[in-house]
Amino acid sequence: DTEVTQTPKHLVMGMTNKKSLKCEQHMGHRAMYWYKQKAKKPPELMFVYSYEKLSINESVPSRFSPECPNSSLLNLHLHALQPEDSALYLCASSQGHGGAGYGYTFGSGTRLTVV
Amino acid sequence: QKEVEQNSGPLSVPEGAIASLNCTYSDRVSQSFFWYRQYSGKSPELIMSIYSNGDKEDGRFTAQLNKASQYVSLLIRDSQPSDSATYLCAVNKGGGSNYKLTFGKGTLLTVNP
């Protein structure tokens, strides 16, 4: 299995809703990431998990709450989002942390629309 | 100065030509470098990684790294219409468990049949 699986693929939510994005990988990767990508922009790092511990939070608003229940699973809990949070949310994983040239494998993303 | 800068594009080449994509980075301690291809509406796909000075070839793709000049490039030989996509340069740096992959803005490549 060489894939990162993200669910759901599409999500529409109201500003008062609570929803979660899920990401799963079975490649034995110990680093997992959340990125946000707006249209015609590059992906922007949100969170990094290393060995199931949060190692980087790029000053993301608290309405986004990550969780790593185990080494294969990464969640992103969403609460009280704003319309400007509408974007493609990408999960990625990597074998190592990049010093030796390990690339990231990206999931297909969740396209989120906040109404 | 932005961390990762790419030639702005868009870049248009005829089928069979060589496409040349360039990228510079600002932080000398950056350790590894990647090129991702992203088709419209899809997620980024890793096509090349490089972390030593020089050239690295994989099929029709060649990545070049010059750490002294803080410059990374990607050459696509015998370009095909299926190569039409946005190409993202990405740079990884950090230490311990705090590595970060930062992307450039991307260059849109169109290969014309």
PDB file of C-alpha atoms in Angstrom:
ATOM      1  CA  ASP A   1       0.000   0.000   0.000  1.00  0.00           C
ATOM      2  CA  THR A   2       1.663   3.207  -1.174  1.00  0.00           C
ATOM      3  CA  GLU A   3      -1.263   5.534  -0.692  1.00  0.00           C
ATOM      4  CA  VAL A   4      -2.466   8.210   1.635  1.00  0.00           C
ATOM      5  CA  THR A   5      -6.249   8.018   1.854  1.00  0.00           C
ATOM      6  CA  GLN A   6      -8.304  11.064   2.755  1.00  0.00           C
ATOM      7  CA  THR A   7     -12.009  11.183   3.532  1.00  0.00           C
ATOM      8  CA  PRO A   8     -14.331  12.732   2.696  1.00  0.00           C
ATOM      9  CA  LYS A   9     -13.332  13.960  -0.785  1.00  0.00           C
ATOM     10  CA  HIS A  10     -15.799  16.838  -0.599  1.00  0.00           C
ATOM     11  CA  LEU A  11     -17.344  18.572   2.398  1.00  0.00           C
ATOM     12  CA  VAL A  12     -19.787  21.457   2.670  1.00  0.00           C
ATOM     13  CA  MET A  13     -20.322  22.795   6.166  1.00  0.00           C
ATOM     14  CA  GLY A  14     -21.988  25.725   7.820  1.00  0.00           C
ATOM     15  CA  MET A  15     -20.138  28.139  10.031  1.00  0.00           C
ATOM     16  CA  THR A  16     -21.648  26.651  13.180  1.00  0.00           C
ATOM     17  CA  ASN A  17     -20.971  23.016  12.289  1.00  0.00           C
ATOM     18  CA  LYS A  18     -18.362  20.654  13.674  1.00  0.00           C
ATOM     19  CA  LYS A  19     -16.806  18.234  11.223  1.00  0.00           C
ATOM     20  CA  SER A  20     -13.657  16.137  10.923  1.00  0.00           C
ATOM     21  CA  LEU A  21     -11.297  15.267   8.097  1.00  0.00           C
ATOM     22  CA  LYS A  22      -9.599  11.897   8.173  1.00  0.00           C
ATOM     23  CA  CYS A  23      -6.287  10.742   6.762  1.00  0.00           C
ATOM     24  CA  GLU A  24      -4.854   7.229   6.786  1.00  0.00           C
ATOM     25  CA  GLN A  25      -1.621   5.647   5.583  1.00  0.00           C
ATOM     26  CA  HIS A  26      -0.238   2.127   5.933  1.00  0.00           C
ATOM     27  CA  MET A  27       3.279   2.718   4.642  1.00  0.00           C
ATOM     28  CA  GLY A  28       4.825   2.795   8.115  1.00  0.00           C
ATOM     29  CA  HIS A  29       5.572   6.501   7.778  1.00  0.00           C
ATOM     30  CA  ARG A  30       6.136   8.180  11.137  1.00  0.00           C
ATOM     31  CA  ALA A  31       5.694  11.786  10.022  1.00  0.00           C
ATOM     32  CA  MET A  32       2.322  13.139   8.910  1.00  0.00           C
ATOM     33  CA  TYR A  33       1.277  16.585   7.801  1.00  0.00           C
ATOM     34  CA  TRP A  34      -1.720  18.790   7.116  1.00  0.00           C
ATOM     35  CA  TYR A  35      -1.512  21.364   4.338  1.00  0.00           C
ATOM     36  CA  LYS A  36      -4.063  23.894   3.106  1.00  0.00           C
ATOM     37  CA  GLN A  37      -4.199  24.931  -0.533  1.00  0.00           C
ATOM     38  CA  LYS A  38      -6.238  27.795  -1.950  1.00  0.00           C
ATOM     39  CA  ALA A  39      -6.955  28.057  -5.663  1.00  0.00           C
ATOM     40  CA  LYS A  40      -3.882  28.908  -7.767  1.00  0.00           C
ATOM     41  CA  LYS A  41      -1.683  29.019  -4.650  1.00  0.00           C
ATOM     42  CA  PRO A  42       0.912  26.551  -3.374  1.00  0.00           C
ATOM     43  CA  PRO A  43       0.165  24.253  -0.431  1.00  0.00           C
ATOM     44  CA  GLU A  44       0.749  25.922   2.945  1.00  0.00           C
ATOM     45  CA  LEU A  45       1.867  23.880   5.943  1.00  0.00           C
ATOM     46  CA  MET A  46      -0.523  23.774   8.887  1.00  0.00           C
ATOM     47  CA  PHE A  47       0.662  20.989  11.225  1.00  0.00           C
ATOM     48  CA  VAL A  48       3.408  18.395  11.493  1.00  0.00           C
ATOM     49  CA  TYR A  49       3.151  15.224  13.551  1.00  0.00           C
ATOM     50  CA  SER A  50       6.238  13.205  14.307  1.00  0.00           C
ATOM     51  CA  TYR A  51       5.862   9.823  15.989  1.00  0.00           C
ATOM     52  CA  GLU A  52       2.290  10.760  16.872  1.00  0.00           C
ATOM     53  CA  LYS A  53       3.320  13.958  18.632  1.00  0.00           C
ATOM     54  CA  LEU A  54       2.572  17.453  17.350  1.00  0.00           C
ATOM     55  CA  SER A  55       5.931  18.979  16.444  1.00  0.00           C
ATOM     56  CA  ILE A  56       4.956  22.008  14.353  1.00  0.00           C
ATOM     57  CA  ASN A  57       1.871  24.235  14.453  1.00  0.00           C
ATOM     58  CA  GLU A  58       2.186  27.038  11.936  1.00  0.00           C
ATOM     59  CA  SER A  59       0.137  29.462  14.050  1.00  0.00           C
ATOM     60  CA  VAL A  60      -3.080  27.918  12.809  1.00  0.00           C
ATOM     61  CA  PRO A  61      -6.320  29.303  14.345  1.00  0.00           C
ATOM     62  CA  SER A  62      -7.775  27.155  17.105  1.00  0.00           C
ATOM     63  CA  ARG A  63     -10.872  26.434  15.029  1.00  0.00           C
ATOM     64  CA  PHE A  64      -8.622  23.822  13.404  1.00  0.00           C
ATOM     65  CA  SER A  65      -7.676  21.056  15.835  1.00  0.00           C
ATOM     66  CA  PRO A  66      -5.411  18.195  14.741  1.00  0.00           C
ATOM     67  CA  GLU A  67      -5.274  14.770  16.304  1.00  0.00           C
ATOM     68  CA  CYS A  68      -3.063  11.740  15.722  1.00  0.00           C
ATOM     69  CA  PRO A  69      -4.693   8.727  17.411  1.00  0.00           C
ATOM     70  CA  ASN A  70      -2.064   6.276  16.129  1.00  0.00           C
ATOM     71  CA  SER A  71       0.812   6.037  13.687  1.00  0.00           C
ATOM     72  CA  SER A  72      -1.475   5.390  10.705  1.00  0.00           C
ATOM     73  CA  LEU A  73      -4.220   7.911  11.313  1.00  0.00           C
ATOM     74  CA  LEU A  74      -4.423  11.702  11.313  1.00  0.00           C
ATOM     75  CA  ASN A  75      -7.550  13.746  11.889  1.00  0.00           C
ATOM     76  CA  LEU A  76      -8.341  17.423  11.508  1.00  0.00           C
ATOM     77  CA  HIS A  77     -11.287  18.603  13.570  1.00  0.00           C
ATOM     78  CA  LEU A  78     -13.103  21.663  12.285  1.00  0.00           C
ATOM     79  CA  HIS A  79     -15.291  23.975  14.330  1.00  0.00           C
ATOM     80  CA  ALA A  80     -16.780  27.416  13.686  1.00  0.00           C
ATOM     81  CA  LEU A  81     -15.007  27.869  10.381  1.00  0.00           C
ATOM     82  CA  GLN A  82     -15.219  30.962   8.216  1.00  0.00           C
ATOM     83  CA  PRO A  83     -15.955  31.117   4.478  1.00  0.00           C
ATOM     84  CA  GLU A  84     -12.307  32.087   3.868  1.00  0.00           C
ATOM     85  CA  ASP A  85     -11.320  28.663   5.237  1.00  0.00           C
ATOM     86  CA  SER A  86     -12.760  27.093   2.093  1.00  0.00           C
ATOM     87  CA  ALA A  87      -9.840  25.322   0.410  1.00  0.00           C
ATOM     88  CA  LEU A  88      -8.335  21.978  -0.516  1.00  0.00           C
ATOM     89  CA  TYR A  89      -6.982  20.300   2.614  1.00  0.00           C
ATOM     90  CA  LEU A  90      -4.130  17.947   1.914  1.00  0.00           C
ATOM     91  CA  CYS A  91      -2.703  15.276   4.159  1.00  0.00           C
ATOM     92  CA  ALA A  92       0.797  13.933   3.539  1.00  0.00           C
ATOM     93  CA  SER A  93       3.169  11.465   5.102  1.00  0.00           C
ATOM     94  CA  SER A  94       6.885  10.776   4.846  1.00  0.00           C
ATOM     95  CA  GLN A  95       9.281   8.026   5.829  1.00  0.00           C
ATOM     96  CA  GLY A  96      11.651  10.417   7.548  1.00  0.00           C
ATOM     97  CA  HIS A  97      11.813  14.098   8.155  1.00  0.00           C
ATOM     98  CA  GLY A  98      13.428  15.223   4.944  1.00  0.00           C
ATOM     99  CA  GLY A  99      17.067  15.593   5.827  1.00  0.00           C
ATOM    100  CA  ALA A 100      17.948  12.627   3.677  1.00  0.00           C
ATOM    101  CA  GLY A 101      15.675  13.601   0.828  1.00  0.00           C
ATOM    102  CA  TYR A 102      12.535  11.712   1.792  1.00  0.00           C
ATOM    103  CA  GLY A 103       9.661  13.035  -0.244  1.00  0.00           C
ATOM    104  CA  TYR A 104       6.153  13.482   1.012  1.00  0.00           C
ATOM    105  CA  THR A 105       3.304  11.369  -0.317  1.00  0.00           C
ATOM    106  CA  PHE A 106       0.113  13.395  -0.572  1.00  0.00           C
ATOM    107  CA  GLY A 107      -3.448  12.193  -0.334  1.00  0.00           C
ATOM    108  CA  SER A 108      -6.010  13.287  -2.902  1.00  0.00           C
ATOM    109  CA  GLY A 109      -7.330  15.958  -0.541  1.00  0.00           C
ATOM    110  CA  THR A 110     -10.636  17.086   0.899  1.00  0.00           C
ATOM    111  CA  ARG A 111     -12.255  19.989  -0.891  1.00  0.00           C
ATOM    112  CA  LEU A 112     -13.923  22.004   1.855  1.00  0.00           C
ATOM    113  CA  THR A 113     -16.566  24.644   1.302  1.00  0.00           C
ATOM    114  CA  VAL A 114     -17.762  26.729   4.250  1.00  0.00           C
ATOM    115  CA  VAL A 115     -21.133  28.377   3.736  1.00  0.00           C
TER     116      VAL A 115
ATOM    117  CA  GLN B   1      12.853  37.595  -0.017  1.00  0.00           C
ATOM    118  CA  LYS B   2      10.549  34.608  -0.305  1.00  0.00           C
ATOM    119  CA  GLU B   3      11.845  31.266   0.905  1.00  0.00           C
ATOM    120  CA  VAL B   4      11.268  29.533  -2.412  1.00  0.00           C
ATOM    121  CA  GLU B   5      10.905  31.397  -5.710  1.00  0.00           C
ATOM    122  CA  GLN B   6      10.102  29.975  -9.104  1.00  0.00           C
ATOM    123  CA  ASN B   7      10.180  31.548 -12.553  1.00  0.00           C
ATOM    124  CA  SER B   8       6.735  32.973 -12.857  1.00  0.00           C
ATOM    125  CA  GLY B   9       5.595  31.427 -16.107  1.00  0.00           C
ATOM    126  CA  PRO B  10       3.349  30.360 -17.577  1.00  0.00           C
ATOM    127  CA  LEU B  11       5.714  28.374 -19.757  1.00  0.00           C
ATOM    128  CA  SER B  12       4.630  27.065 -23.121  1.00  0.00           C
ATOM    129  CA  VAL B  13       6.701  24.612 -25.172  1.00  0.00           C
ATOM    130  CA  PRO B  14       5.976  22.537 -28.277  1.00  0.00           C
ATOM    131  CA  GLU B  15       5.698  18.781 -28.029  1.00  0.00           C
ATOM    132  CA  GLY B  16       9.102  17.124 -28.127  1.00  0.00           C
ATOM    133  CA  ALA B  17      10.964  20.199 -26.831  1.00  0.00           C
ATOM    134  CA  ILE B  18      12.874  20.568 -23.569  1.00  0.00           C
ATOM    135  CA  ALA B  19      11.046  22.389 -20.782  1.00  0.00           C
ATOM    136  CA  SER B  20      13.253  24.141 -18.243  1.00  0.00           C
ATOM    137  CA  LEU B  21      11.893  25.071 -14.823  1.00  0.00           C
ATOM    138  CA  ASN B  22      13.897  27.058 -12.300  1.00  0.00           C
ATOM    139  CA  CYS B  23      13.770  27.634  -8.570  1.00  0.00           C
ATOM    140  CA  THR B  24      15.843  29.562  -6.040  1.00  0.00           C
ATOM    141  CA  TYR B  25      15.741  29.326  -2.275  1.00  0.00           C
ATOM    142  CA  SER B  26      16.799  31.777   0.376  1.00  0.00           C
ATOM    143  CA  ASP B  27      17.963  29.650   3.328  1.00  0.00           C
ATOM    144  CA  ARG B  28      21.412  28.104   2.932  1.00  0.00           C
ATOM    145  CA  VAL B  29      20.668  25.456   5.561  1.00  0.00           C
ATOM    146  CA  SER B  30      17.978  23.891   3.366  1.00  0.00           C
ATOM    147  CA  GLN B  31      18.749  20.225   3.063  1.00  0.00           C
ATOM    148  CA  SER B  32      16.643  18.535   0.430  1.00  0.00           C
ATOM    149  CA  PHE B  33      14.788  19.626  -2.636  1.00  0.00           C
ATOM    150  CA  PHE B  34      11.825  18.294  -4.532  1.00  0.00           C
ATOM    151  CA  TRP B  35       9.801  18.812  -7.654  1.00  0.00           C
ATOM    152  CA  TYR B  36       6.111  18.056  -7.540  1.00  0.00           C
ATOM    153  CA  ARG B  37       3.673  17.974 -10.444  1.00  0.00           C
ATOM    154  CA  GLN B  38       0.112  19.054  -9.824  1.00  0.00           C
ATOM    155  CA  TYR B  39      -2.652  18.638 -12.369  1.00  0.00           C
ATOM    156  CA  SER B  40      -5.599  20.990 -12.077  1.00  0.00           C
ATOM    157  CA  GLY B  41      -7.902  19.896  -9.264  1.00  0.00           C
ATOM    158  CA  LYS B  42      -5.539  17.126  -8.116  1.00  0.00           C
ATOM    159  CA  SER B  43      -3.020  16.768  -5.326  1.00  0.00           C
ATOM    160  CA  PRO B  44       0.751  17.209  -5.763  1.00  0.00           C
ATOM    161  CA  GLU B  45       2.679  14.205  -7.036  1.00  0.00           C
ATOM    162  CA  LEU B  46       6.384  13.800  -6.298  1.00  0.00           C
ATOM    163  CA  ILE B  47       8.431  13.456  -9.471  1.00  0.00           C
ATOM    164  CA  MET B  48      12.021  14.194  -8.393  1.00  0.00           C
ATOM    165  CA  SER B  49      14.037  14.613  -5.218  1.00  0.00           C
ATOM    166  CA  ILE B  50      17.660  15.770  -4.910  1.00  0.00           C
ATOM    167  CA  TYR B  51      19.902  16.664  -1.998  1.00  0.00           C
ATOM    168  CA  SER B  52      23.445  16.571  -3.382  1.00  0.00           C
ATOM    169  CA  ASN B  53      25.007  19.039  -5.766  1.00  0.00           C
ATOM    170  CA  GLY B  54      24.899  18.006  -9.385  1.00  0.00           C
ATOM    171  CA  ASP B  55      22.425  16.304 -11.669  1.00  0.00           C
ATOM    172  CA  LYS B  56      19.975  13.516 -11.029  1.00  0.00           C
ATOM    173  CA  GLU B  57      18.225  11.857 -13.936  1.00  0.00           C
ATOM    174  CA  ASP B  58      15.056   9.767 -13.962  1.00  0.00           C
ATOM    175  CA  GLY B  59      13.667   8.955 -17.373  1.00  0.00           C
ATOM    176  CA  ARG B  60      12.817  12.190 -19.172  1.00  0.00           C
ATOM    177  CA  PHE B  61      13.359  14.265 -16.021  1.00  0.00           C
ATOM    178  CA  THR B  62      16.637  15.752 -14.795  1.00  0.00           C
ATOM    179  CA  ALA B  63      16.931  17.689 -11.559  1.00  0.00           C
ATOM    180  CA  GLN B  64      19.935  19.931 -11.007  1.00  0.00           C
ATOM    181  CA  LEU B  65      21.101  21.352  -7.675  1.00  0.00           C
ATOM    182  CA  ASN B  66      23.671  24.050  -7.038  1.00  0.00           C
ATOM    183  CA  LYS B  67      23.851  24.773  -3.323  1.00  0.00           C
ATOM    184  CA  ALA B  68      26.422  27.547  -3.732  1.00  0.00           C
ATOM    185  CA  SER B  69      24.011  29.446  -5.958  1.00  0.00           C
ATOM    186  CA  GLN B  70      20.951  28.214  -4.012  1.00  0.00           C
ATOM    187  CA  TYR B  71      19.425  27.082  -7.249  1.00  0.00           C
ATOM    188  CA  VAL B  72      17.390  24.049  -8.271  1.00  0.00           C
ATOM    189  CA  SER B  73      16.128  23.266 -11.738  1.00  0.00           C
ATOM    190  CA  LEU B  74      14.063  20.657 -13.526  1.00  0.00           C
ATOM    191  CA  LEU B  75      14.500  19.736 -17.166  1.00  0.00           C
ATOM    192  CA  ILE B  76      11.827  17.757 -18.971  1.00  0.00           C
ATOM    193  CA  ARG B  77      13.088  16.251 -22.210  1.00  0.00           C
ATOM    194  CA  ASP B  78      10.812  15.231 -25.091  1.00  0.00           C
ATOM    195  CA  SER B  79       7.913  17.106 -23.484  1.00  0.00           C
ATOM    196  CA  GLN B  80       4.497  15.530 -23.958  1.00  0.00           C
ATOM    197  CA  PRO B  81       1.029  17.111 -23.733  1.00  0.00           C
ATOM    198  CA  SER B  82       0.481  14.947 -20.644  1.00  0.00           C
ATOM    199  CA  ASP B  83       3.270  16.934 -18.943  1.00  0.00           C
ATOM    200  CA  SER B  84       1.013  20.005 -18.959  1.00  0.00           C
ATOM    201  CA  ALA B  85       0.574  20.824 -15.283  1.00  0.00           C
ATOM    202  CA  THR B  86       1.776  23.131 -12.527  1.00  0.00           C
ATOM    203  CA  TYR B  87       5.258  22.249 -11.303  1.00  0.00           C
ATOM    204  CA  LEU B  88       5.996  23.039  -7.685  1.00  0.00           C
ATOM    205  CA  CYS B  89       9.496  23.386  -6.312  1.00  0.00           C
ATOM    206  CA  ALA B  90       9.700  22.419  -2.628  1.00  0.00           C
ATOM    207  CA  VAL B  91      12.503  22.829  -0.113  1.00  0.00           C
ATOM    208  CA  ASN B  92      12.891  20.925   3.132  1.00  0.00           C
ATOM    209  CA  LYS B  93      14.816  22.192   6.120  1.00  0.00           C
ATOM    210  CA  GLY B  94      14.840  21.716   9.838  1.00  0.00           C
ATOM    211  CA  GLY B  95      16.252  19.493  12.522  1.00  0.00           C
ATOM    212  CA  GLY B  96      15.173  16.725  14.867  1.00  0.00           C
ATOM    213  CA  SER B  97      11.478  16.243  14.268  1.00  0.00           C
ATOM    214  CA  ASN B  98      10.920  19.799  13.096  1.00  0.00           C
ATOM    215  CA  TYR B  99      11.392  19.557   9.360  1.00  0.00           C
ATOM    216  CA  LYS B 100       9.218  21.715   7.136  1.00  0.00           C
ATOM    217  CA  LEU B 101       8.557  21.391   3.428  1.00  0.00           C
ATOM    218  CA  THR B 102       7.949  24.802   1.862  1.00  0.00           C
ATOM    219  CA  PHE B 103       6.624  25.224  -1.663  1.00  0.00           C
ATOM    220  CA  GLY B 104       7.246  27.813  -4.306  1.00  0.00           C
ATOM    221  CA  LYS B 105       4.295  29.390  -6.103  1.00  0.00           C
ATOM    222  CA  GLY B 106       4.570  26.958  -8.981  1.00  0.00           C
ATOM    223  CA  THR B 107       5.110  27.277 -12.717  1.00  0.00           C
ATOM    224  CA  LEU B 108       2.297  26.377 -15.097  1.00  0.00           C
ATOM    225  CA  LEU B 109       3.654  24.395 -18.023  1.00  0.00           C
ATOM    226  CA  THR B 110       1.681  23.887 -21.220  1.00  0.00           C
ATOM    227  CA  VAL B 111       2.979  21.482 -23.851  1.00  0.00           C
ATOM    228  CA  ASN B 112       1.384  22.136 -27.219  1.00  0.00           C
ATOM    229  CA  PRO B 113       0.798  19.211 -29.611  1.00  0.00           C
TER     230      PRO B 113
END
